[in-house]
Short mmCIF file of C-alpha atoms and ligand atoms in Angstrom, two decimals:
data_model
loop_
_atom_site.label_atom_id
_atom_site.label_comp_id
_atom_site.label_asym_id
_atom_site.label_seq_id
_atom_site.Cartn_x
_atom_site.Cartn_y
_atom_site.Cartn_z
CA MET P 1 -99.61 80.07 -105.73
CA PHE P 2 -99.04 76.36 -106.18
CA ILE P 3 -101.43 73.70 -107.40
CA SER P 4 -100.82 71.62 -104.26
CA LYS P 5 -100.05 72.54 -100.62
CA ASN P 6 -97.01 70.13 -100.24
CA LEU P 7 -94.98 72.36 -102.41
CA ASN P 8 -93.22 75.68 -101.29
CA ILE P 9 -90.35 77.96 -101.90
CA ASN P 10 -87.35 78.02 -99.43
CA LYS P 11 -84.96 80.87 -98.50
CA LYS P 12 -82.60 79.97 -101.35
CA GLY P 13 -85.47 80.58 -103.73
CA ASN P 14 -85.66 76.90 -104.62
CA LEU P 15 -88.79 74.80 -104.96
CA GLU P 16 -89.32 72.28 -102.11
CA ILE P 17 -91.57 69.17 -101.98
CA GLY P 18 -92.35 67.56 -98.72
CA ASN P 19 -89.80 70.00 -97.08
CA VAL P 20 -86.99 68.63 -99.34
CA ASP P 21 -85.10 71.10 -101.62
CA THR P 22 -85.56 69.94 -105.18
CA ILE P 23 -82.10 71.24 -106.14
CA ASP P 24 -80.58 68.97 -103.44
CA LEU P 25 -82.43 66.09 -105.00
CA VAL P 26 -81.20 66.82 -108.44
CA ASN P 27 -77.57 67.06 -107.11
CA GLU P 28 -77.91 63.64 -105.37
CA TYR P 29 -80.09 61.61 -107.70
CA LYS P 30 -79.57 63.37 -111.14
CA THR P 31 -82.22 64.14 -113.73
CA PRO P 32 -84.79 63.45 -115.08
CA LEU P 33 -86.18 62.53 -111.73
CA TYR P 34 -89.61 61.57 -110.62
CA VAL P 35 -90.23 62.71 -107.00
CA MET P 36 -93.27 61.35 -105.03
CA ASP P 37 -94.47 62.80 -101.71
CA GLU P 38 -95.36 59.80 -99.44
CA ASP P 39 -97.40 61.98 -97.14
CA VAL P 40 -99.70 63.19 -99.82
CA ILE P 41 -100.23 59.57 -101.04
CA ARG P 42 -101.18 58.44 -97.57
CA GLU P 43 -103.42 61.48 -96.84
CA ASN P 44 -105.25 60.77 -100.14
CA CYS P 45 -105.71 57.07 -99.20
CA ARG P 46 -107.12 58.06 -95.79
CA SER P 47 -109.50 60.65 -97.08
CA PHE P 48 -111.15 58.22 -99.57
CA LYS P 49 -111.34 55.52 -96.90
CA ALA P 50 -112.71 57.97 -94.27
CA SER P 51 -115.41 59.08 -96.83
CA ILE P 52 -116.88 55.56 -97.12
CA GLU P 53 -116.82 55.13 -93.36
CA LYS P 54 -118.37 58.55 -92.65
CA TYR P 55 -121.02 58.79 -95.37
CA TYR P 56 -121.84 55.12 -96.24
CA GLY P 57 -120.70 52.20 -94.20
CA ASP P 58 -119.18 49.05 -95.71
CA GLY P 59 -116.83 49.25 -98.49
CA LEU P 60 -113.32 49.10 -99.74
CA VAL P 61 -111.16 51.69 -101.52
CA CYS P 62 -108.94 50.15 -104.13
CA TYR P 63 -106.04 52.09 -105.47
CA ALA P 64 -105.86 51.80 -109.31
CA SER P 65 -102.26 50.62 -109.65
CA LYS P 66 -101.89 51.39 -113.27
CA THR P 67 -101.57 55.06 -112.33
CA PHE P 68 -98.27 54.38 -110.51
CA CYS P 69 -97.10 50.88 -109.64
CA CYS P 70 -94.03 49.65 -107.91
CA LYS P 71 -93.17 47.43 -104.88
CA GLU P 72 -93.04 50.42 -102.45
CA MET P 73 -96.42 51.82 -103.70
CA CYS P 74 -98.03 48.46 -103.16
CA ARG P 75 -96.60 48.21 -99.61
CA ILE P 76 -97.89 51.76 -98.77
CA ILE P 77 -101.36 50.98 -100.16
CA ASN P 78 -101.48 47.72 -98.08
CA ASP P 79 -100.18 49.59 -95.04
CA GLU P 80 -103.08 52.06 -95.45
CA GLY P 81 -105.60 49.16 -95.61
CA LEU P 82 -106.65 49.76 -99.11
CA GLY P 83 -107.29 47.20 -101.75
CA LEU P 84 -105.52 47.26 -105.16
CA ASP P 85 -106.98 47.33 -108.55
CA ILE P 86 -104.70 45.55 -111.12
CA SER P 87 -104.99 45.03 -114.82
CA SER P 88 -102.23 42.76 -115.92
CA GLY P 89 -100.15 39.86 -114.82
CA GLY P 90 -97.21 42.24 -114.24
CA GLU P 91 -99.24 44.40 -111.74
CA LEU P 92 -100.39 41.15 -110.10
CA HIS P 93 -96.83 39.88 -109.83
CA THR P 94 -95.73 43.25 -108.36
CA ALA P 95 -98.43 43.12 -105.65
CA MET P 96 -97.72 39.48 -104.82
CA SER P 97 -94.02 40.11 -104.53
CA VAL P 98 -94.69 42.25 -101.51
CA ASN P 99 -97.44 39.86 -100.14
CA PHE P 100 -100.38 42.04 -100.97
CA PRO P 101 -103.47 40.24 -99.58
CA PRO P 102 -104.91 38.56 -102.66
CA GLU P 103 -108.55 38.80 -101.38
CA LYS P 104 -108.15 42.62 -101.71
CA LEU P 105 -107.15 42.57 -105.35
CA VAL P 106 -109.47 43.55 -108.08
CA PHE P 107 -108.34 42.27 -111.50
CA HIS P 108 -109.57 44.25 -114.59
CA GLY P 109 -108.99 44.17 -118.34
CA ASN P 110 -110.84 43.59 -121.46
CA ASN P 111 -108.42 40.81 -122.66
CA LYS P 112 -106.87 39.00 -119.77
CA THR P 113 -104.90 36.00 -121.06
CA GLU P 114 -105.40 32.37 -120.05
CA GLN P 115 -102.15 32.64 -118.22
CA GLU P 116 -103.19 35.76 -116.34
CA LEU P 117 -106.51 34.22 -115.36
CA LYS P 118 -104.80 31.12 -114.13
CA LEU P 119 -102.32 33.12 -112.07
CA ALA P 120 -105.35 35.05 -110.59
CA LEU P 121 -107.17 31.78 -109.71
CA ASP P 122 -103.94 30.32 -108.19
CA TYR P 123 -103.29 33.37 -105.96
CA GLY P 124 -106.95 33.49 -105.00
CA VAL P 125 -107.66 37.07 -106.36
CA GLY P 126 -110.68 38.36 -104.44
CA ARG P 127 -112.59 39.84 -107.48
CA ILE P 128 -111.93 39.19 -111.16
CA VAL P 129 -113.86 41.76 -113.14
CA VAL P 130 -115.18 39.80 -116.15
CA ASP P 131 -115.45 42.09 -119.25
CA ASN P 132 -117.18 39.92 -121.86
CA PHE P 133 -118.64 36.48 -122.57
CA ASP P 134 -115.51 34.99 -124.18
CA GLU P 135 -113.77 35.67 -120.80
CA LEU P 136 -116.58 34.33 -118.81
CA SER P 137 -116.39 31.01 -120.74
CA LEU P 138 -112.64 30.82 -120.45
CA LEU P 139 -112.69 31.61 -116.78
CA THR P 140 -115.40 28.99 -116.17
CA ARG P 141 -113.36 26.37 -117.98
CA LEU P 142 -110.13 27.18 -116.06
CA ALA P 143 -111.91 27.33 -112.75
CA ASN P 144 -113.42 23.91 -113.41
CA GLU P 145 -110.05 22.42 -114.48
CA MET P 146 -108.32 23.81 -111.54
CA ASN P 147 -111.16 22.89 -109.21
CA LYS P 148 -111.40 26.46 -107.82
CA THR P 149 -114.17 28.97 -107.39
CA ALA P 150 -113.72 32.27 -109.37
CA ASN P 151 -115.05 35.24 -107.49
CA ILE P 152 -116.16 37.64 -110.22
CA MET P 153 -117.81 40.94 -110.87
CA LEU P 154 -119.24 41.87 -114.22
CA ARG P 155 -118.06 45.07 -115.90
CA ILE P 156 -121.04 46.98 -117.06
CA LYS P 157 -121.39 49.96 -119.47
CA PRO P 158 -123.69 52.32 -117.68
CA GLY P 159 -123.83 54.53 -120.69
CA VAL P 160 -123.10 57.77 -118.80
CA ASP P 161 -121.43 60.48 -120.70
CA ALA P 162 -118.88 61.92 -118.25
CA ASN P 163 -117.98 64.71 -120.57
CA THR P 164 -114.15 64.19 -120.53
CA HIS P 165 -111.60 63.81 -123.22
CA ASN P 166 -112.57 61.22 -125.88
CA PHE P 167 -109.34 59.24 -125.65
CA ILE P 168 -109.89 58.42 -121.96
CA MET P 169 -113.63 57.92 -122.02
CA THR P 170 -115.13 54.65 -121.19
CA GLY P 171 -118.62 53.48 -120.08
CA GLN P 172 -120.44 54.39 -123.33
CA ILE P 173 -121.88 51.80 -125.72
CA ASP P 174 -118.98 52.13 -128.29
CA SER P 175 -116.29 51.19 -125.82
CA LYS P 176 -113.93 48.21 -125.76
CA PHE P 177 -114.80 47.78 -122.08
CA GLY P 178 -117.71 45.94 -120.58
CA LEU P 179 -121.18 44.66 -121.29
CA ALA P 180 -123.99 46.87 -122.61
CA LEU P 181 -127.21 47.30 -120.61
CA GLU P 182 -129.46 48.38 -123.43
CA THR P 183 -128.87 45.45 -125.72
CA GLY P 184 -129.56 42.85 -122.97
CA GLU P 185 -125.95 41.77 -123.07
CA ALA P 186 -125.19 42.62 -119.38
CA PHE P 187 -128.42 40.76 -118.24
CA ALA P 188 -127.60 37.72 -120.20
CA ALA P 189 -124.03 37.62 -118.83
CA ALA P 190 -125.37 37.90 -115.26
CA LYS P 191 -127.72 35.06 -115.89
CA LEU P 192 -125.01 32.91 -117.32
CA ALA P 193 -122.67 33.65 -114.46
CA ILE P 194 -125.32 32.76 -111.85
CA GLU P 195 -125.92 29.46 -113.54
CA SER P 196 -122.29 28.53 -114.11
CA ASP P 197 -120.48 26.20 -111.68
CA ASN P 198 -117.32 27.33 -110.14
CA ILE P 199 -118.33 30.99 -110.65
CA ASN P 200 -119.45 33.16 -107.77
CA LEU P 201 -121.00 36.36 -109.01
CA ARG P 202 -120.13 38.92 -106.35
CA GLY P 203 -121.48 41.97 -108.04
CA PHE P 204 -121.27 44.62 -110.73
CA HIS P 205 -118.63 47.14 -111.74
CA CYS P 206 -118.59 50.35 -113.82
CA HIS P 207 -115.96 53.00 -114.43
CA ILE P 208 -117.21 56.00 -116.42
CA GLY P 209 -113.98 57.75 -117.41
CA SER P 210 -111.07 59.64 -116.07
CA GLN P 211 -110.31 63.22 -114.91
CA ILE P 212 -113.98 63.91 -114.11
CA PHE P 213 -114.58 67.04 -111.91
CA ASP P 214 -118.43 66.79 -111.91
CA ILE P 215 -120.06 64.61 -109.30
CA GLU P 216 -123.34 64.05 -110.98
CA PRO P 217 -122.06 61.57 -113.57
CA PHE P 218 -121.02 59.27 -110.65
CA ALA P 219 -124.43 59.67 -108.99
CA LEU P 220 -126.20 58.89 -112.26
CA ALA P 221 -123.96 55.82 -112.94
CA ALA P 222 -124.74 54.53 -109.33
CA LYS P 223 -128.49 54.88 -110.05
CA VAL P 224 -128.24 53.01 -113.41
CA MET P 225 -126.20 50.20 -111.71
CA LEU P 226 -128.80 49.90 -108.95
CA LEU P 227 -131.61 49.68 -111.39
CA PHE P 228 -129.74 46.79 -112.94
CA THR P 229 -129.22 45.24 -109.61
CA ALA P 230 -132.89 45.30 -108.91
CA LYS P 231 -133.74 43.84 -112.29
CA VAL P 232 -131.37 40.92 -111.66
CA LYS P 233 -132.84 40.48 -108.11
CA ASN P 234 -136.51 40.47 -109.41
CA GLU P 235 -136.04 38.38 -112.52
CA LEU P 236 -133.28 36.03 -111.59
CA ASP P 237 -133.87 35.89 -107.82
CA TYR P 238 -130.25 36.71 -107.25
CA GLU P 239 -129.06 39.55 -105.00
CA ILE P 240 -125.52 40.70 -105.44
CA HIS P 241 -123.20 41.72 -102.67
CA ASP P 242 -120.75 44.20 -104.25
CA LEU P 243 -121.15 47.40 -106.23
CA ASN P 244 -117.92 48.78 -107.67
CA LEU P 245 -118.23 52.32 -108.88
CA GLY P 246 -114.69 52.68 -110.29
CA GLY P 247 -112.52 55.78 -110.24
CA GLY P 248 -112.01 58.75 -112.43
CA PHE P 249 -111.94 61.60 -109.99
CA GLY P 250 -110.40 64.76 -111.48
CA ILE P 251 -107.14 66.43 -110.02
CA ARG P 252 -105.74 69.94 -110.45
CA TYR P 253 -103.14 70.04 -113.16
CA THR P 254 -103.34 73.78 -113.85
CA LEU P 255 -104.21 76.80 -111.65
CA ASP P 256 -107.50 77.41 -113.33
CA GLN P 257 -108.77 73.95 -112.41
CA GLU P 258 -110.67 73.31 -109.09
CA GLN P 259 -110.37 69.93 -107.44
CA LYS P 260 -113.28 68.55 -105.24
CA PRO P 261 -112.24 67.27 -101.94
CA ASN P 262 -111.87 63.41 -101.99
CA GLU P 263 -114.80 63.16 -99.49
CA ALA P 264 -117.20 64.94 -101.84
CA TYR P 265 -117.96 61.89 -104.04
CA MET P 266 -119.10 59.57 -101.32
CA GLU P 267 -121.07 62.30 -99.60
CA ARG P 268 -123.23 62.60 -102.72
CA VAL P 269 -123.08 59.00 -103.99
CA SER P 270 -124.01 57.57 -100.55
CA GLU P 271 -127.19 59.57 -100.49
CA VAL P 272 -128.16 58.38 -103.97
CA VAL P 273 -127.33 54.72 -103.18
CA LYS P 274 -129.23 54.72 -99.87
CA ASP P 275 -132.35 56.41 -101.48
CA LYS P 276 -132.29 54.17 -104.43
CA CYS P 277 -131.83 50.91 -102.48
CA LYS P 278 -134.79 51.80 -100.34
CA GLN P 279 -137.00 52.69 -103.30
CA LEU P 280 -136.18 49.46 -105.24
CA ASP P 281 -136.17 47.26 -102.14
CA ILE P 282 -132.71 45.92 -102.47
CA ARG P 283 -130.11 45.55 -99.77
CA LEU P 284 -127.29 48.18 -99.39
CA PRO P 285 -124.33 46.88 -101.43
CA PHE P 286 -120.65 46.71 -100.15
CA ILE P 287 -119.23 49.58 -102.10
CA LEU P 288 -115.82 49.60 -103.89
CA LEU P 289 -114.19 52.81 -105.30
CA GLU P 290 -111.02 52.74 -107.42
CA PRO P 291 -109.31 56.12 -107.28
CA GLY P 292 -105.99 56.13 -109.18
CA ARG P 293 -105.05 59.61 -110.35
CA SER P 294 -106.54 61.29 -107.46
CA ILE P 295 -104.25 59.27 -105.05
CA ALA P 296 -100.90 59.38 -106.85
CA GLY P 297 -101.26 62.30 -109.21
CA PRO P 298 -100.99 65.26 -106.84
CA ALA P 299 -98.14 63.57 -105.01
CA GLY P 300 -95.62 63.68 -107.81
CA ILE P 301 -93.38 66.09 -109.64
CA THR P 302 -90.69 65.55 -112.34
CA LEU P 303 -87.47 67.41 -112.41
CA TYR P 304 -85.46 67.95 -115.60
CA LYS P 305 -82.30 69.78 -116.64
CA VAL P 306 -82.61 72.39 -119.21
CA GLY P 307 -80.27 71.87 -122.25
CA SER P 308 -80.58 73.93 -125.40
CA VAL P 309 -82.82 77.06 -125.54
CA LYS P 310 -83.65 77.82 -129.19
CA LYS P 311 -85.21 81.08 -129.95
CA ILE P 312 -87.07 81.31 -133.26
CA PRO P 313 -87.68 84.88 -133.83
CA ASP P 314 -91.48 85.71 -134.20
CA VAL P 315 -92.31 82.06 -133.89
CA ARG P 316 -91.49 80.53 -130.44
CA THR P 317 -88.73 79.51 -128.08
CA TYR P 318 -87.95 75.77 -127.70
CA VAL P 319 -86.71 74.87 -124.26
CA SER P 320 -85.31 71.31 -124.36
CA VAL P 321 -85.02 69.19 -121.33
CA ASP P 322 -83.21 65.87 -120.71
CA GLY P 323 -86.39 63.82 -120.73
CA GLY P 324 -89.78 64.07 -122.61
CA MET P 325 -92.26 61.72 -124.06
CA THR P 326 -90.28 58.75 -122.72
CA ASP P 327 -90.94 59.69 -119.05
CA ASN P 328 -94.29 61.62 -119.70
CA PRO P 329 -96.07 60.84 -122.91
CA ARG P 330 -99.31 62.45 -121.91
CA TYR P 331 -98.91 65.78 -123.91
CA ALA P 332 -97.86 63.81 -126.94
CA LEU P 333 -100.82 61.40 -126.57
CA TYR P 334 -103.63 63.79 -125.72
CA GLY P 335 -102.41 67.26 -125.23
CA ALA P 336 -102.43 67.08 -121.31
CA LYS P 337 -101.55 70.44 -119.80
CA TYR P 338 -99.19 70.80 -116.86
CA GLU P 339 -98.11 73.72 -114.50
CA MET P 340 -94.29 74.12 -114.78
CA LEU P 341 -91.74 76.34 -113.21
CA LEU P 342 -87.84 76.64 -112.86
CA ALA P 343 -87.10 75.01 -109.51
CA ASN P 344 -83.90 76.98 -108.98
CA LYS P 345 -85.74 80.34 -109.78
CA ALA P 346 -89.00 79.55 -108.04
CA ASN P 347 -89.17 82.88 -106.31
CA LEU P 348 -88.93 84.92 -109.65
CA PRO P 349 -91.97 85.82 -111.62
CA LYS P 350 -92.96 83.73 -114.68
CA GLU P 351 -92.24 86.04 -117.44
CA ARG P 352 -91.36 83.80 -120.45
CA GLU P 353 -93.86 81.84 -122.62
CA VAL P 354 -92.01 78.84 -124.05
CA THR P 355 -92.51 75.43 -125.73
CA VAL P 356 -90.95 72.68 -123.63
CA ALA P 357 -89.53 69.93 -125.75
CA GLY P 358 -88.05 66.50 -124.96
CA LYS P 359 -84.89 64.87 -126.42
CA CYS P 360 -86.51 62.23 -128.65
CA CYS P 361 -86.39 62.04 -132.33
CA GLU P 362 -90.09 63.06 -132.78
CA SER P 363 -91.36 66.54 -133.46
CA GLY P 364 -94.41 65.69 -131.35
CA ASP P 365 -92.10 65.02 -128.37
CA LEU P 366 -93.25 68.04 -126.38
CA LEU P 367 -94.19 68.44 -122.63
CA GLY P 368 -96.18 71.57 -123.30
CA GLU P 369 -96.71 74.57 -125.51
CA ASN P 370 -97.31 78.25 -124.54
CA VAL P 371 -96.16 77.38 -121.05
CA LYS P 372 -95.28 80.24 -118.62
CA ILE P 373 -91.93 79.86 -116.84
CA GLN P 374 -89.23 82.11 -115.41
CA GLU P 375 -86.50 83.64 -117.54
CA VAL P 376 -84.64 80.52 -118.66
CA GLU P 377 -81.22 79.45 -119.57
CA THR P 378 -79.13 76.26 -120.04
CA GLY P 379 -78.52 74.37 -116.76
CA ASP P 380 -81.82 75.52 -115.07
CA ILE P 381 -83.98 72.86 -113.42
CA LEU P 382 -87.50 72.56 -114.76
CA ALA P 383 -90.17 71.08 -112.54
CA VAL P 384 -93.34 69.80 -114.00
CA LEU P 385 -96.13 69.43 -111.32
CA ALA P 386 -98.72 66.81 -110.65
CA THR P 387 -96.99 64.03 -112.58
CA GLY P 388 -97.53 61.31 -109.97
CA ALA P 389 -100.20 59.49 -112.08
CA TYR P 390 -99.74 58.03 -115.64
CA ASN P 391 -96.10 59.18 -115.99
CA TYR P 392 -93.69 56.61 -114.64
CA SER P 393 -96.24 54.02 -115.48
CA MET P 394 -96.51 55.07 -119.03
CA ALA P 395 -92.63 55.48 -119.46
CA SER P 396 -90.89 53.82 -122.39
CA ASN P 397 -87.31 53.35 -123.66
CA TYR P 398 -87.81 55.07 -127.00
CA ASN P 399 -84.59 56.06 -128.39
CA ARG P 400 -83.00 53.62 -125.92
CA ILE P 401 -83.33 56.25 -123.14
CA PRO P 402 -83.17 54.61 -119.75
CA ARG P 403 -86.24 55.07 -117.46
CA ALA P 404 -85.72 57.70 -114.78
CA ALA P 405 -85.42 56.94 -111.11
CA VAL P 406 -88.33 57.52 -108.60
CA VAL P 407 -87.46 59.09 -105.33
CA MET P 408 -89.91 59.16 -102.41
CA VAL P 409 -89.82 62.11 -100.00
CA SER P 410 -91.46 62.22 -96.59
CA LYS P 411 -91.02 64.71 -93.68
CA GLY P 412 -87.74 66.25 -95.03
CA LYS P 413 -86.13 62.92 -96.07
CA ALA P 414 -85.73 61.27 -99.46
CA ARG P 415 -85.11 57.66 -100.61
CA THR P 416 -84.99 55.84 -103.85
CA ILE P 417 -87.98 53.57 -104.56
CA VAL P 418 -87.25 52.82 -108.15
CA LYS P 419 -83.59 52.95 -109.38
CA ARG P 420 -82.57 54.71 -112.52
CA GLU P 421 -82.10 52.36 -115.43
CA SER P 422 -78.52 51.92 -116.70
CA TYR P 423 -77.37 51.37 -120.35
CA ASP P 424 -76.70 47.74 -119.37
CA ASP P 425 -80.34 47.41 -118.22
CA LEU P 426 -81.31 48.37 -121.83
CA ILE P 427 -79.45 45.57 -123.44
CA ARG P 428 -80.12 42.99 -120.73
CA ASN P 429 -82.63 41.02 -122.90
CA ASP P 430 -80.88 41.54 -126.14
CA VAL P 431 -79.65 38.19 -127.68
C1 LIG Y 501 -108.12 53.59 -114.87
C2 LIG Y 501 -109.11 52.94 -113.98
C3 LIG Y 501 -109.34 53.43 -112.74
C4 LIG Y 501 -108.67 54.67 -112.20
O1 LIG Y 501 -108.90 55.84 -112.88
P1 LIG Y 501 -108.48 57.26 -112.43
O2 LIG Y 501 -108.97 58.15 -113.39
O3 LIG Y 501 -106.89 57.23 -112.39
O4 LIG Y 501 -108.98 57.43 -111.03
C5 LIG Y 501 -110.25 52.80 -111.99
N1 LIG Y 501 -110.87 51.64 -112.42
C6 LIG Y 501 -110.72 51.11 -113.69
C7 LIG Y 501 -111.41 50.03 -114.12
C8 LIG Y 501 -109.75 51.77 -114.49
O5 LIG Y 501 -109.56 51.31 -115.75
#
């Protein structure tokens, strides 16, 4: 009945996550509250890692930290032997604060600043993914000045339409990310990188979008990238080592969605890569994958307290909670749908259709419309499921609302991994 198997209902009729009663969590840690299940995170790390070993051979799974990043998450990812995909100086700083191995960092971004690139060179980041010509020349100059070698990959637009929501689509020609193949831009950048001193071109990268359920776009992107690899080998006499196929694997947000097992992607993509390499006479690349949502997303839920319940006859019922777009902006941004239920009435049937609103001064501050939940009243605890990705990491202090705490559960126990912000935290940097 639930979208993920780590959730269940206990004898009291309360929702449990990782064998911890969510109502106990609310009593101890207050609301709104993000809850992450450590065992689900670790299981997802292991299944992606195992899929490369089982179906392919050499590779590295790099967790996309933008989905959910904090010190404890970086520690867990390192503990599981994964690499980390970062896209800002702040994520780099978080990773280095827990001694993440810099050679296993992959640094993305279409506009990394000079300061961020210097930091990356200083720390010895293993792979800087260069997005454009301006960045390539800036990085070459910095590496020269600092007398370092920059290990880079080039971000390529494979032009694959992954058929997802427009706002989160990348990899097409009209995208702010990467170098286009069809205009010759990618080839020219590869040539320049190979010829540049202090630059070590390790390979190519693509990321075709997010929340993609279909496997074929990944297989197609891999083919396109290998054709380009062969062209570079044949025309520039340079054979790359790494092929980074990005992330974007879809997860189950609602009961009508079917999620593929994490292993399914490499099972299919390995076949394509092996065939294509043989056919093109290029060596098998070291494969990198960058799952984000599919590692953190299913592990998390958010708990809120229901405040006002406003029935507008013949229109709708607004159920307002003590959070909203400040802790989860995804419905306001792009209409993202979530499964919800009342955690203290989890054993009752979902008989009400409501609109769940946040507490911000914005009409668009909604968490969902036409959502089915149990018969609701003030004081109930609303659980929103599969909020482990792109929630805490997208949170804001709009209306000067302090950010919620993050609690990690594992095997019946809970611990705080990010403290709740206080009102004083809000004014800390005010002058
Ligand atoms: C966002 C992003 C990812 C992760 O995407 P998910 O959909 O969360 O798996 C991986 N690689 C790059 C370059 C990204 O920008």
